[in-house]
Amino acid sequence: MPQMPKILAIVGPTASGKTSLSVELALRLGGEVICCDSMQIYRDMNIGTAKPTKEEQRGVPHHLFDIKDPDEPFSAMDYATLAEAAVTDILSRGKLPIFCGGTGLYLDAFLRGGMPETPGADPALRAELAEIAAIRGAEFLHEELKKVDPVSAEATHANNVRRVIRALEIYRLTGTPKSEWDRRSRELPARYNAAVLGLTFTDRARLYDRIDRRVDLMLADGLLEETRALLEAGVFERSPTAAAAIGYKELLPYLRGECDLAAATEELKTATRRYAKRQQTWFGAKDYVMPLAVDDGNGMLNSEQIVNNAIGLAEAAWSML
């Protein structure tokens, strides 16, 4: 049986050091970097998305950056298709594909071969179910779920109305229970020997300090001017995606004269910390993500330690298949 091609992914929360680690690993392992960030794919959104500069790329080829305008529709399934092509291209030249980014949904879509984890949403049906919950109560809706998908009902508390609604929505749209979709997703055959490393912090305060310092650096590098240029070009008006992007939406009230810069800056830091927490929760729940600590009880590990630990984890993961 032929061996599956190796790929590597460096994931984790924003400001955790993914970019520099991915580039260093590419230099040492003969790799090329593939963007796995839902905002870095967009042109002209550079500082606010922490897109790697030419200097930071250090001559390593980077793929799937700057491939779309912010007002162009783009989905996780679109990403999976483009990522597959990029991986094939990189492997054809004997190089190691290295995904880098914090958008777990994109990596999931690629690893599943572009197969959706669950069907898309139906806003009208979702609103109808939410109205039923509001009128008849969460317990009633949970009982409805028990009738069609007892496995999902058992795994979901009645008070988690959002998840109950989602499970009912999936069943009504497809006739197949969410639990069956989950089972099928888990049983998809692997196409690559993937080592997925998730950067973690033993002390979350260190990550939050890095986030605060990054925001200050972004502002010093011209984030406010970049945001103003996008606003004046009508990008935020044309693209709800861009208008909702962390790094820009927090500065818009200042540019519109609704608050001072200090308040906007603090809101940006707070929103980024919240986003980082959500990312940690996402990757922490994925059993295919191997944690890679970047700090310990004494402080941050040095870059050489992190790189060596990453290589050791990756090689251990690859050897298992």
PDB file of C-alpha atoms in Angstrom:
ATOM      1  CA  MET A   1       0.000   0.000   0.000  1.00  0.00           C
ATOM      2  CA  PRO A   2       1.528   3.358  -1.042  1.00  0.00           C
ATOM      3  CA  GLN A   3       2.289   5.830   1.698  1.00  0.00           C
ATOM      4  CA  MET A   4       0.024   8.855   2.006  1.00  0.00           C
ATOM      5  CA  PRO A   5       1.718  12.190   1.317  1.00  0.00           C
ATOM      6  CA  LYS A   6       2.764  14.133   4.404  1.00  0.00           C
ATOM      7  CA  ILE A   7       1.336  17.543   5.202  1.00  0.00           C
ATOM      8  CA  LEU A   8       1.803  19.808   8.206  1.00  0.00           C
ATOM      9  CA  ALA A   9      -0.528  22.390   9.739  1.00  0.00           C
ATOM     10  CA  ILE A  10       0.302  25.053  12.314  1.00  0.00           C
ATOM     11  CA  VAL A  11      -2.891  26.343  13.918  1.00  0.00           C
ATOM     12  CA  GLY A  12      -3.912  28.161  17.069  1.00  0.00           C
ATOM     13  CA  PRO A  13      -5.042  31.537  18.360  1.00  0.00           C
ATOM     14  CA  THR A  14      -4.148  34.855  16.837  1.00  0.00           C
ATOM     15  CA  ALA A  15      -0.802  36.373  17.891  1.00  0.00           C
ATOM     16  CA  SER A  16       0.521  32.997  19.081  1.00  0.00           C
ATOM     17  CA  GLY A  17       3.458  32.898  16.656  1.00  0.00           C
ATOM     18  CA  LYS A  18       2.058  30.713  13.861  1.00  0.00           C
ATOM     19  CA  THR A  19       3.569  32.718  11.000  1.00  0.00           C
ATOM     20  CA  SER A  20       7.156  32.764  12.201  1.00  0.00           C
ATOM     21  CA  LEU A  21       7.031  29.087  13.209  1.00  0.00           C
ATOM     22  CA  SER A  22       5.595  28.021   9.853  1.00  0.00           C
ATOM     23  CA  VAL A  23       8.269  29.886   7.934  1.00  0.00           C
ATOM     24  CA  GLU A  24      11.064  28.452  10.084  1.00  0.00           C
ATOM     25  CA  LEU A  25       9.691  24.939   9.643  1.00  0.00           C
ATOM     26  CA  ALA A  26       9.425  25.479   5.896  1.00  0.00           C
ATOM     27  CA  LEU A  27      13.080  26.499   5.773  1.00  0.00           C
ATOM     28  CA  ARG A  28      14.185  23.468   7.769  1.00  0.00           C
ATOM     29  CA  LEU A  29      11.875  20.848   6.260  1.00  0.00           C
ATOM     30  CA  GLY A  30      11.771  22.037   2.666  1.00  0.00           C
ATOM     31  CA  GLY A  31       8.220  23.294   2.804  1.00  0.00           C
ATOM     32  CA  GLU A  32       5.904  25.926   1.377  1.00  0.00           C
ATOM     33  CA  VAL A  33       3.209  27.766   3.319  1.00  0.00           C
ATOM     34  CA  ILE A  34      -0.520  27.655   2.550  1.00  0.00           C
ATOM     35  CA  CYS A  35      -2.794  30.332   4.026  1.00  0.00           C
ATOM     36  CA  CYS A  36      -5.442  28.948   6.362  1.00  0.00           C
ATOM     37  CA  ASP A  37      -6.912  32.290   7.435  1.00  0.00           C
ATOM     38  CA  SER A  38     -10.318  33.479   6.273  1.00  0.00           C
ATOM     39  CA  MET A  39      -9.234  37.137   6.149  1.00  0.00           C
ATOM     40  CA  GLN A  40      -5.697  36.865   4.754  1.00  0.00           C
ATOM     41  CA  ILE A  41      -7.122  35.560   1.478  1.00  0.00           C
ATOM     42  CA  TYR A  42      -8.419  39.075   0.748  1.00  0.00           C
ATOM     43  CA  ARG A  43      -6.480  41.712  -1.153  1.00  0.00           C
ATOM     44  CA  ASP A  44      -5.755  45.102   0.431  1.00  0.00           C
ATOM     45  CA  MET A  45      -6.481  43.838   3.953  1.00  0.00           C
ATOM     46  CA  ASN A  46      -2.890  43.500   5.096  1.00  0.00           C
ATOM     47  CA  ILE A  47      -2.059  45.066   8.439  1.00  0.00           C
ATOM     48  CA  GLY A  48      -5.410  44.308  10.070  1.00  0.00           C
ATOM     49  CA  THR A  49      -5.188  40.609   9.178  1.00  0.00           C
ATOM     50  CA  ALA A  50      -1.503  40.294  10.211  1.00  0.00           C
ATOM     51  CA  LYS A  51      -0.660  39.089   6.721  1.00  0.00           C
ATOM     52  CA  PRO A  52       3.014  38.065   6.520  1.00  0.00           C
ATOM     53  CA  THR A  53       5.193  40.673   4.852  1.00  0.00           C
ATOM     54  CA  LYS A  54       7.832  39.793   2.255  1.00  0.00           C
ATOM     55  CA  GLU A  55      10.456  40.120   4.973  1.00  0.00           C
ATOM     56  CA  GLU A  56       8.565  37.744   7.250  1.00  0.00           C
ATOM     57  CA  GLN A  57       8.147  35.223   4.429  1.00  0.00           C
ATOM     58  CA  ARG A  58      11.960  34.975   4.174  1.00  0.00           C
ATOM     59  CA  GLY A  59      11.867  33.715   0.607  1.00  0.00           C
ATOM     60  CA  VAL A  60       9.512  30.816   1.389  1.00  0.00           C
ATOM     61  CA  PRO A  61       6.743  30.458  -1.249  1.00  0.00           C
ATOM     62  CA  HIS A  62       3.334  31.368   0.187  1.00  0.00           C
ATOM     63  CA  HIS A  63       0.037  30.220  -1.356  1.00  0.00           C
ATOM     64  CA  LEU A  64      -3.618  31.376  -1.179  1.00  0.00           C
ATOM     65  CA  PHE A  65      -2.846  34.838   0.152  1.00  0.00           C
ATOM     66  CA  ASP A  66      -4.416  37.822  -1.696  1.00  0.00           C
ATOM     67  CA  ILE A  67      -6.578  35.645  -3.937  1.00  0.00           C
ATOM     68  CA  LYS A  68      -9.942  37.405  -3.581  1.00  0.00           C
ATOM     69  CA  ASP A  69     -11.389  40.894  -3.315  1.00  0.00           C
ATOM     70  CA  PRO A  70     -13.254  41.428  -0.037  1.00  0.00           C
ATOM     71  CA  ASP A  71     -16.641  41.689  -1.756  1.00  0.00           C
ATOM     72  CA  GLU A  72     -16.264  38.363  -3.600  1.00  0.00           C
ATOM     73  CA  PRO A  73     -18.187  35.450  -2.074  1.00  0.00           C
ATOM     74  CA  PHE A  74     -15.958  32.715  -0.686  1.00  0.00           C
ATOM     75  CA  SER A  75     -16.803  29.630   1.353  1.00  0.00           C
ATOM     76  CA  ALA A  76     -14.980  26.919   3.244  1.00  0.00           C
ATOM     77  CA  MET A  77     -15.775  24.561   0.369  1.00  0.00           C
ATOM     78  CA  ASP A  78     -14.206  27.025  -2.084  1.00  0.00           C
ATOM     79  CA  TYR A  79     -11.167  27.070   0.145  1.00  0.00           C
ATOM     80  CA  ALA A  80     -10.946  23.266   0.218  1.00  0.00           C
ATOM     81  CA  THR A  81     -10.871  23.154  -3.586  1.00  0.00           C
ATOM     82  CA  LEU A  82      -8.097  25.743  -3.865  1.00  0.00           C
ATOM     83  CA  ALA A  83      -6.119  24.198  -1.006  1.00  0.00           C
ATOM     84  CA  GLU A  84      -6.260  20.799  -2.704  1.00  0.00           C
ATOM     85  CA  ALA A  85      -4.776  22.310  -5.849  1.00  0.00           C
ATOM     86  CA  ALA A  86      -2.059  24.074  -3.848  1.00  0.00           C
ATOM     87  CA  VAL A  87      -1.126  20.883  -1.983  1.00  0.00           C
ATOM     88  CA  THR A  88      -0.954  18.917  -5.234  1.00  0.00           C
ATOM     89  CA  ASP A  89       1.292  21.574  -6.763  1.00  0.00           C
ATOM     90  CA  ILE A  90       3.632  21.684  -3.749  1.00  0.00           C
ATOM     91  CA  LEU A  91       3.892  17.905  -3.507  1.00  0.00           C
ATOM     92  CA  SER A  92       4.628  17.651  -7.238  1.00  0.00           C
ATOM     93  CA  ARG A  93       7.821  19.611  -6.589  1.00  0.00           C
ATOM     94  CA  GLY A  94       8.860  17.396  -3.694  1.00  0.00           C
ATOM     95  CA  LYS A  95       8.070  20.030  -1.080  1.00  0.00           C
ATOM     96  CA  LEU A  96       6.136  19.805   2.180  1.00  0.00           C
ATOM     97  CA  PRO A  97       2.773  21.634   2.297  1.00  0.00           C
ATOM     98  CA  ILE A  98       2.495  23.614   5.554  1.00  0.00           C
ATOM     99  CA  PHE A  99      -0.892  25.112   6.408  1.00  0.00           C
ATOM    100  CA  CYS A 100      -0.732  28.173   8.632  1.00  0.00           C
ATOM    101  CA  GLY A 101      -3.669  30.002  10.162  1.00  0.00           C
ATOM    102  CA  GLY A 102      -6.384  30.170  12.742  1.00  0.00           C
ATOM    103  CA  THR A 103      -9.504  29.402  10.685  1.00  0.00           C
ATOM    104  CA  GLY A 104     -10.342  25.909  11.855  1.00  0.00           C
ATOM    105  CA  LEU A 105     -13.373  25.628   9.586  1.00  0.00           C
ATOM    106  CA  TYR A 106     -11.138  25.979   6.522  1.00  0.00           C
ATOM    107  CA  LEU A 107      -8.723  23.283   7.665  1.00  0.00           C
ATOM    108  CA  ASP A 108     -11.619  20.976   8.533  1.00  0.00           C
ATOM    109  CA  ALA A 109     -13.102  21.426   5.079  1.00  0.00           C
ATOM    110  CA  PHE A 110      -9.789  20.576   3.418  1.00  0.00           C
ATOM    111  CA  LEU A 111      -9.127  17.535   5.590  1.00  0.00           C
ATOM    112  CA  ARG A 112     -12.590  16.199   4.725  1.00  0.00           C
ATOM    113  CA  GLY A 113     -11.829  16.544   1.032  1.00  0.00           C
ATOM    114  CA  GLY A 114     -14.277  19.380   0.560  1.00  0.00           C
ATOM    115  CA  MET A 115     -17.161  17.378   2.003  1.00  0.00           C
ATOM    116  CA  PRO A 116     -19.347  19.544   4.253  1.00  0.00           C
ATOM    117  CA  GLU A 117     -19.400  18.503   7.898  1.00  0.00           C
ATOM    118  CA  THR A 118     -23.111  19.278   7.901  1.00  0.00           C
ATOM    119  CA  PRO A 119     -25.515  20.924   5.423  1.00  0.00           C
ATOM    120  CA  GLY A 120     -25.776  24.676   5.040  1.00  0.00           C
ATOM    121  CA  ALA A 121     -28.201  26.836   6.950  1.00  0.00           C
ATOM    122  CA  ASP A 122     -31.786  27.793   6.131  1.00  0.00           C
ATOM    123  CA  PRO A 123     -32.445  31.178   7.801  1.00  0.00           C
ATOM    124  CA  ALA A 124     -36.228  30.912   7.390  1.00  0.00           C
ATOM    125  CA  LEU A 125     -36.390  27.457   8.964  1.00  0.00           C
ATOM    126  CA  ARG A 126     -34.021  28.517  11.725  1.00  0.00           C
ATOM    127  CA  ALA A 127     -36.223  31.529  12.519  1.00  0.00           C
ATOM    128  CA  GLU A 128     -39.309  29.303  12.575  1.00  0.00           C
ATOM    129  CA  LEU A 129     -37.696  26.915  15.074  1.00  0.00           C
ATOM    130  CA  ALA A 130     -36.499  29.819  17.216  1.00  0.00           C
ATOM    131  CA  GLU A 131     -40.061  31.144  17.344  1.00  0.00           C
ATOM    132  CA  ILE A 132     -41.345  27.730  18.430  1.00  0.00           C
ATOM    133  CA  ALA A 133     -38.761  27.682  21.221  1.00  0.00           C
ATOM    134  CA  ALA A 134     -39.777  31.174  22.321  1.00  0.00           C
ATOM    135  CA  ILE A 135     -43.482  30.309  22.399  1.00  0.00           C
ATOM    136  CA  ARG A 136     -43.515  26.682  23.579  1.00  0.00           C
ATOM    137  CA  GLY A 137     -40.226  26.509  25.437  1.00  0.00           C
ATOM    138  CA  ALA A 138     -36.818  24.912  25.109  1.00  0.00           C
ATOM    139  CA  GLU A 139     -37.992  21.574  26.551  1.00  0.00           C
ATOM    140  CA  PHE A 140     -40.640  21.230  23.836  1.00  0.00           C
ATOM    141  CA  LEU A 141     -38.083  21.774  21.095  1.00  0.00           C
ATOM    142  CA  HIS A 142     -35.722  19.288  22.755  1.00  0.00           C
ATOM    143  CA  GLU A 143     -38.495  16.681  22.800  1.00  0.00           C
ATOM    144  CA  GLU A 144     -38.995  17.244  19.071  1.00  0.00           C
ATOM    145  CA  LEU A 145     -35.313  16.537  18.547  1.00  0.00           C
ATOM    146  CA  LYS A 146     -35.568  13.332  20.593  1.00  0.00           C
ATOM    147  CA  LYS A 147     -38.163  12.014  18.155  1.00  0.00           C
ATOM    148  CA  VAL A 148     -35.927  12.328  15.082  1.00  0.00           C
ATOM    149  CA  ASP A 149     -32.369  12.245  16.460  1.00  0.00           C
ATOM    150  CA  PRO A 150     -32.157  10.740  19.956  1.00  0.00           C
ATOM    151  CA  VAL A 151     -28.350  10.538  19.789  1.00  0.00           C
ATOM    152  CA  SER A 152     -27.976  14.291  19.241  1.00  0.00           C
ATOM    153  CA  ALA A 153     -30.692  14.977  21.828  1.00  0.00           C
ATOM    154  CA  GLU A 154     -28.795  12.924  24.405  1.00  0.00           C
ATOM    155  CA  ALA A 155     -25.607  14.888  23.682  1.00  0.00           C
ATOM    156  CA  THR A 156     -27.299  18.312  23.787  1.00  0.00           C
ATOM    157  CA  HIS A 157     -28.806  19.988  26.855  1.00  0.00           C
ATOM    158  CA  ALA A 158     -32.322  21.300  26.344  1.00  0.00           C
ATOM    159  CA  ASN A 159     -31.197  24.782  27.362  1.00  0.00           C
ATOM    160  CA  ASN A 160     -28.682  24.886  24.509  1.00  0.00           C
ATOM    161  CA  VAL A 161     -31.414  26.067  22.165  1.00  0.00           C
ATOM    162  CA  ARG A 162     -29.022  27.099  19.406  1.00  0.00           C
ATOM    163  CA  ARG A 163     -27.601  23.579  19.071  1.00  0.00           C
ATOM    164  CA  VAL A 164     -31.039  21.980  19.328  1.00  0.00           C
ATOM    165  CA  ILE A 165     -32.271  24.234  16.533  1.00  0.00           C
ATOM    166  CA  ARG A 166     -29.245  23.377  14.393  1.00  0.00           C
ATOM    167  CA  ALA A 167     -29.806  19.629  14.816  1.00  0.00           C
ATOM    168  CA  LEU A 168     -33.494  19.955  13.918  1.00  0.00           C
ATOM    169  CA  GLU A 169     -32.612  22.174  10.981  1.00  0.00           C
ATOM    170  CA  ILE A 170     -30.210  19.551   9.599  1.00  0.00           C
ATOM    171  CA  TYR A 171     -32.817  16.806   9.907  1.00  0.00           C
ATOM    172  CA  ARG A 172     -35.578  18.813   8.277  1.00  0.00           C
ATOM    173  CA  LEU A 173     -33.343  19.927   5.415  1.00  0.00           C
ATOM    174  CA  THR A 174     -31.901  16.496   4.619  1.00  0.00           C
ATOM    175  CA  GLY A 175     -34.020  13.824   6.291  1.00  0.00           C
ATOM    176  CA  THR A 176     -30.807  12.573   7.903  1.00  0.00           C
ATOM    177  CA  PRO A 177     -30.060  13.075  11.610  1.00  0.00           C
ATOM    178  CA  LYS A 178     -27.135  15.278  12.592  1.00  0.00           C
ATOM    179  CA  SER A 179     -25.621  12.344  14.484  1.00  0.00           C
ATOM    180  CA  GLU A 180     -25.459  10.406  11.210  1.00  0.00           C
ATOM    181  CA  TRP A 181     -23.765  13.334   9.468  1.00  0.00           C
ATOM    182  CA  ASP A 182     -21.241  13.391  12.306  1.00  0.00           C
ATOM    183  CA  ARG A 183     -20.605   9.658  11.952  1.00  0.00           C
ATOM    184  CA  ARG A 184     -20.055   9.929   8.202  1.00  0.00           C
ATOM    185  CA  SER A 185     -17.662  12.828   8.698  1.00  0.00           C
ATOM    186  CA  ARG A 186     -15.568  10.815  11.156  1.00  0.00           C
ATOM    187  CA  GLU A 187     -15.392   7.842   8.807  1.00  0.00           C
ATOM    188  CA  LEU A 188     -14.143   9.674   5.723  1.00  0.00           C
ATOM    189  CA  PRO A 189     -10.921   7.987   4.595  1.00  0.00           C
ATOM    190  CA  ALA A 190      -7.764  10.005   5.172  1.00  0.00           C
ATOM    191  CA  ARG A 191      -6.042  11.255   2.013  1.00  0.00           C
ATOM    192  CA  TYR A 192      -2.961  12.718   3.667  1.00  0.00           C
ATOM    193  CA  ASN A 193      -0.674  11.865   6.541  1.00  0.00           C
ATOM    194  CA  ALA A 194      -1.454  15.080   8.388  1.00  0.00           C
ATOM    195  CA  ALA A 195       0.357  16.402  11.428  1.00  0.00           C
ATOM    196  CA  VAL A 196      -1.715  19.247  12.900  1.00  0.00           C
ATOM    197  CA  LEU A 197       0.001  21.212  15.665  1.00  0.00           C
ATOM    198  CA  GLY A 198      -1.995  23.662  17.766  1.00  0.00           C
ATOM    199  CA  LEU A 199      -0.053  26.365  19.600  1.00  0.00           C
ATOM    200  CA  THR A 200      -1.108  26.588  23.239  1.00  0.00           C
ATOM    201  CA  PHE A 201      -0.303  28.756  26.263  1.00  0.00           C
ATOM    202  CA  THR A 202      -0.081  27.412  29.801  1.00  0.00           C
ATOM    203  CA  ASP A 203      -0.638  31.000  30.968  1.00  0.00           C
ATOM    204  CA  ARG A 204      -3.309  32.734  28.905  1.00  0.00           C
ATOM    205  CA  ALA A 205      -2.156  36.114  30.214  1.00  0.00           C
ATOM    206  CA  ARG A 206       0.974  35.760  28.077  1.00  0.00           C
ATOM    207  CA  LEU A 207      -1.138  35.365  24.951  1.00  0.00           C
ATOM    208  CA  TYR A 208      -3.241  38.384  25.880  1.00  0.00           C
ATOM    209  CA  ASP A 209      -0.096  40.437  26.414  1.00  0.00           C
ATOM    210  CA  ARG A 210       1.112  39.422  22.940  1.00  0.00           C
ATOM    211  CA  ILE A 211      -2.255  40.455  21.499  1.00  0.00           C
ATOM    212  CA  ASP A 212      -2.097  43.884  23.147  1.00  0.00           C
ATOM    213  CA  ARG A 213       1.424  44.448  21.868  1.00  0.00           C
ATOM    214  CA  ARG A 214       0.465  43.326  18.390  1.00  0.00           C
ATOM    215  CA  VAL A 215      -2.438  45.772  18.253  1.00  0.00           C
ATOM    216  CA  ASP A 216      -0.121  48.610  19.281  1.00  0.00           C
ATOM    217  CA  LEU A 217       2.355  47.561  16.590  1.00  0.00           C
ATOM    218  CA  MET A 218      -0.379  47.353  13.949  1.00  0.00           C
ATOM    219  CA  LEU A 219      -1.470  50.883  14.740  1.00  0.00           C
ATOM    220  CA  ALA A 220       2.135  52.055  14.547  1.00  0.00           C
ATOM    221  CA  ASP A 221       2.477  50.302  11.182  1.00  0.00           C
ATOM    222  CA  GLY A 222      -0.522  52.127   9.705  1.00  0.00           C
ATOM    223  CA  LEU A 223      -3.652  50.109  10.568  1.00  0.00           C
ATOM    224  CA  LEU A 224      -5.710  53.250  10.993  1.00  0.00           C
ATOM    225  CA  GLU A 225      -4.653  54.533   7.577  1.00  0.00           C
ATOM    226  CA  GLU A 226      -5.375  51.141   5.992  1.00  0.00           C
ATOM    227  CA  THR A 227      -8.845  51.110   7.553  1.00  0.00           C
ATOM    228  CA  ARG A 228      -9.534  54.665   6.364  1.00  0.00           C
ATOM    229  CA  ALA A 229      -8.473  53.769   2.808  1.00  0.00           C
ATOM    230  CA  LEU A 230     -10.787  50.728   2.763  1.00  0.00           C
ATOM    231  CA  LEU A 231     -13.634  52.842   4.139  1.00  0.00           C
ATOM    232  CA  GLU A 232     -13.151  55.569   1.544  1.00  0.00           C
ATOM    233  CA  ALA A 233     -12.946  52.955  -1.228  1.00  0.00           C
ATOM    234  CA  GLY A 234     -16.377  51.644  -0.189  1.00  0.00           C
ATOM    235  CA  VAL A 235     -15.051  48.194   0.725  1.00  0.00           C
ATOM    236  CA  PHE A 236     -16.921  47.982   4.034  1.00  0.00           C
ATOM    237  CA  GLU A 237     -20.133  49.124   2.377  1.00  0.00           C
ATOM    238  CA  ARG A 238     -19.873  46.472  -0.348  1.00  0.00           C
ATOM    239  CA  SER A 239     -18.571  43.653   1.840  1.00  0.00           C
ATOM    240  CA  PRO A 240     -20.246  42.637   5.121  1.00  0.00           C
ATOM    241  CA  THR A 241     -17.358  40.204   5.596  1.00  0.00           C
ATOM    242  CA  ALA A 242     -14.777  42.987   5.585  1.00  0.00           C
ATOM    243  CA  ALA A 243     -16.965  45.254   7.727  1.00  0.00           C
ATOM    244  CA  ALA A 244     -17.187  42.526  10.389  1.00  0.00           C
ATOM    245  CA  ALA A 245     -13.472  41.674  10.379  1.00  0.00           C
ATOM    246  CA  ILE A 246     -11.699  42.110  13.705  1.00  0.00           C
ATOM    247  CA  GLY A 247      -9.021  44.733  13.252  1.00  0.00           C
ATOM    248  CA  TYR A 248     -11.221  47.018  11.169  1.00  0.00           C
ATOM    249  CA  LYS A 249     -14.732  47.097  12.620  1.00  0.00           C
ATOM    250  CA  GLU A 250     -13.425  48.325  15.978  1.00  0.00           C
ATOM    251  CA  LEU A 251     -11.770  51.349  14.335  1.00  0.00           C
ATOM    252  CA  LEU A 252     -14.740  52.374  12.217  1.00  0.00           C
ATOM    253  CA  PRO A 253     -16.544  54.168  15.084  1.00  0.00           C
ATOM    254  CA  TYR A 254     -13.431  56.321  15.586  1.00  0.00           C
ATOM    255  CA  LEU A 255     -13.209  57.148  11.881  1.00  0.00           C
ATOM    256  CA  ARG A 256     -16.883  58.138  11.951  1.00  0.00           C
ATOM    257  CA  GLY A 257     -16.321  60.408  14.930  1.00  0.00           C
ATOM    258  CA  GLU A 258     -18.302  58.242  17.350  1.00  0.00           C
ATOM    259  CA  CYS A 259     -15.510  57.645  19.899  1.00  0.00           C
ATOM    260  CA  ASP A 260     -11.903  58.545  20.584  1.00  0.00           C
ATOM    261  CA  LEU A 261      -8.910  56.502  19.436  1.00  0.00           C
ATOM    262  CA  ALA A 262      -8.107  55.223  22.914  1.00  0.00           C
ATOM    263  CA  ALA A 263     -11.584  53.689  23.266  1.00  0.00           C
ATOM    264  CA  ALA A 264     -11.413  52.169  19.783  1.00  0.00           C
ATOM    265  CA  THR A 265      -7.987  50.708  20.516  1.00  0.00           C
ATOM    266  CA  GLU A 266      -9.144  49.136  23.758  1.00  0.00           C
ATOM    267  CA  GLU A 267     -12.182  47.664  22.010  1.00  0.00           C
ATOM    268  CA  LEU A 268      -9.901  46.176  19.347  1.00  0.00           C
ATOM    269  CA  LYS A 269      -7.707  44.541  21.999  1.00  0.00           C
ATOM    270  CA  THR A 270     -10.744  43.183  23.836  1.00  0.00           C
ATOM    271  CA  ALA A 271     -12.347  41.801  20.656  1.00  0.00           C
ATOM    272  CA  THR A 272      -9.089  40.150  19.641  1.00  0.00           C
ATOM    273  CA  ARG A 273      -8.700  38.503  23.035  1.00  0.00           C
ATOM    274  CA  ARG A 274     -12.242  37.152  22.789  1.00  0.00           C
ATOM    275  CA  TYR A 275     -11.543  35.827  19.310  1.00  0.00           C
ATOM    276  CA  ALA A 276      -8.358  34.122  20.531  1.00  0.00           C
ATOM    277  CA  LYS A 277     -10.343  32.424  23.296  1.00  0.00           C
ATOM    278  CA  ARG A 278     -12.855  31.097  20.745  1.00  0.00           C
ATOM    279  CA  GLN A 279     -10.015  29.798  18.585  1.00  0.00           C
ATOM    280  CA  GLN A 280      -8.467  27.978  21.550  1.00  0.00           C
ATOM    281  CA  THR A 281     -11.812  26.377  22.322  1.00  0.00           C
ATOM    282  CA  TRP A 282     -12.265  25.272  18.698  1.00  0.00           C
ATOM    283  CA  PHE A 283      -8.863  23.668  18.285  1.00  0.00           C
ATOM    284  CA  GLY A 284      -8.899  22.228  21.800  1.00  0.00           C
ATOM    285  CA  ALA A 285     -12.031  20.256  20.894  1.00  0.00           C
ATOM    286  CA  LYS A 286     -10.462  18.654  17.796  1.00  0.00           C
ATOM    287  CA  ASP A 287      -8.866  15.293  18.521  1.00  0.00           C
ATOM    288  CA  TYR A 288      -6.591  15.560  15.479  1.00  0.00           C
ATOM    289  CA  VAL A 289      -4.874  18.694  16.838  1.00  0.00           C
ATOM    290  CA  MET A 290      -1.729  17.958  18.866  1.00  0.00           C
ATOM    291  CA  PRO A 291      -1.005  20.704  21.424  1.00  0.00           C
ATOM    292  CA  LEU A 292       2.345  22.446  21.107  1.00  0.00           C
ATOM    293  CA  ALA A 293       3.084  24.594  24.165  1.00  0.00           C
ATOM    294  CA  VAL A 294       4.946  27.822  23.473  1.00  0.00           C
ATOM    295  CA  ASP A 295       5.453  28.694  27.139  1.00  0.00           C
ATOM    296  CA  ASP A 296       6.001  27.021  30.479  1.00  0.00           C
ATOM    297  CA  GLY A 297       6.118  27.970  34.153  1.00  0.00           C
ATOM    298  CA  ASN A 298       9.176  30.129  33.561  1.00  0.00           C
ATOM    299  CA  GLY A 299       7.840  32.147  30.621  1.00  0.00           C
ATOM    300  CA  MET A 300       7.891  31.907  26.842  1.00  0.00           C
ATOM    301  CA  LEU A 301      10.007  29.160  25.290  1.00  0.00           C
ATOM    302  CA  ASN A 302      12.672  30.366  22.886  1.00  0.00           C
ATOM    303  CA  SER A 303      12.120  29.919  19.168  1.00  0.00           C
ATOM    304  CA  GLU A 304      14.648  27.084  18.876  1.00  0.00           C
ATOM    305  CA  GLN A 305      12.847  25.059  21.556  1.00  0.00           C
ATOM    306  CA  ILE A 306       9.473  25.589  19.881  1.00  0.00           C
ATOM    307  CA  VAL A 307      10.802  24.630  16.446  1.00  0.00           C
ATOM    308  CA  ASN A 308      12.499  21.485  17.732  1.00  0.00           C
ATOM    309  CA  ASN A 309       9.410  20.449  19.689  1.00  0.00           C
ATOM    310  CA  ALA A 310       7.265  21.030  16.601  1.00  0.00           C
ATOM    311  CA  ILE A 311       9.496  18.849  14.442  1.00  0.00           C
ATOM    312  CA  GLY A 312       9.467  16.106  17.070  1.00  0.00           C
ATOM    313  CA  LEU A 313       5.647  16.151  17.298  1.00  0.00           C
ATOM    314  CA  ALA A 314       5.249  16.187  13.522  1.00  0.00           C
ATOM    315  CA  GLU A 315       7.616  13.265  13.011  1.00  0.00           C
ATOM    316  CA  ALA A 316       5.834  11.296  15.730  1.00  0.00           C
ATOM    317  CA  ALA A 317       2.477  11.941  14.067  1.00  0.00           C
ATOM    318  CA  TRP A 318       3.729  10.982  10.616  1.00  0.00           C
ATOM    319  CA  SER A 319       5.233   7.750  11.927  1.00  0.00           C
ATOM    320  CA  MET A 320       1.850   6.574  13.163  1.00  0.00           C
ATOM    321  CA  LEU A 321       0.555   6.028   9.611  1.00  0.00           C
TER     322      LEU A 321
END
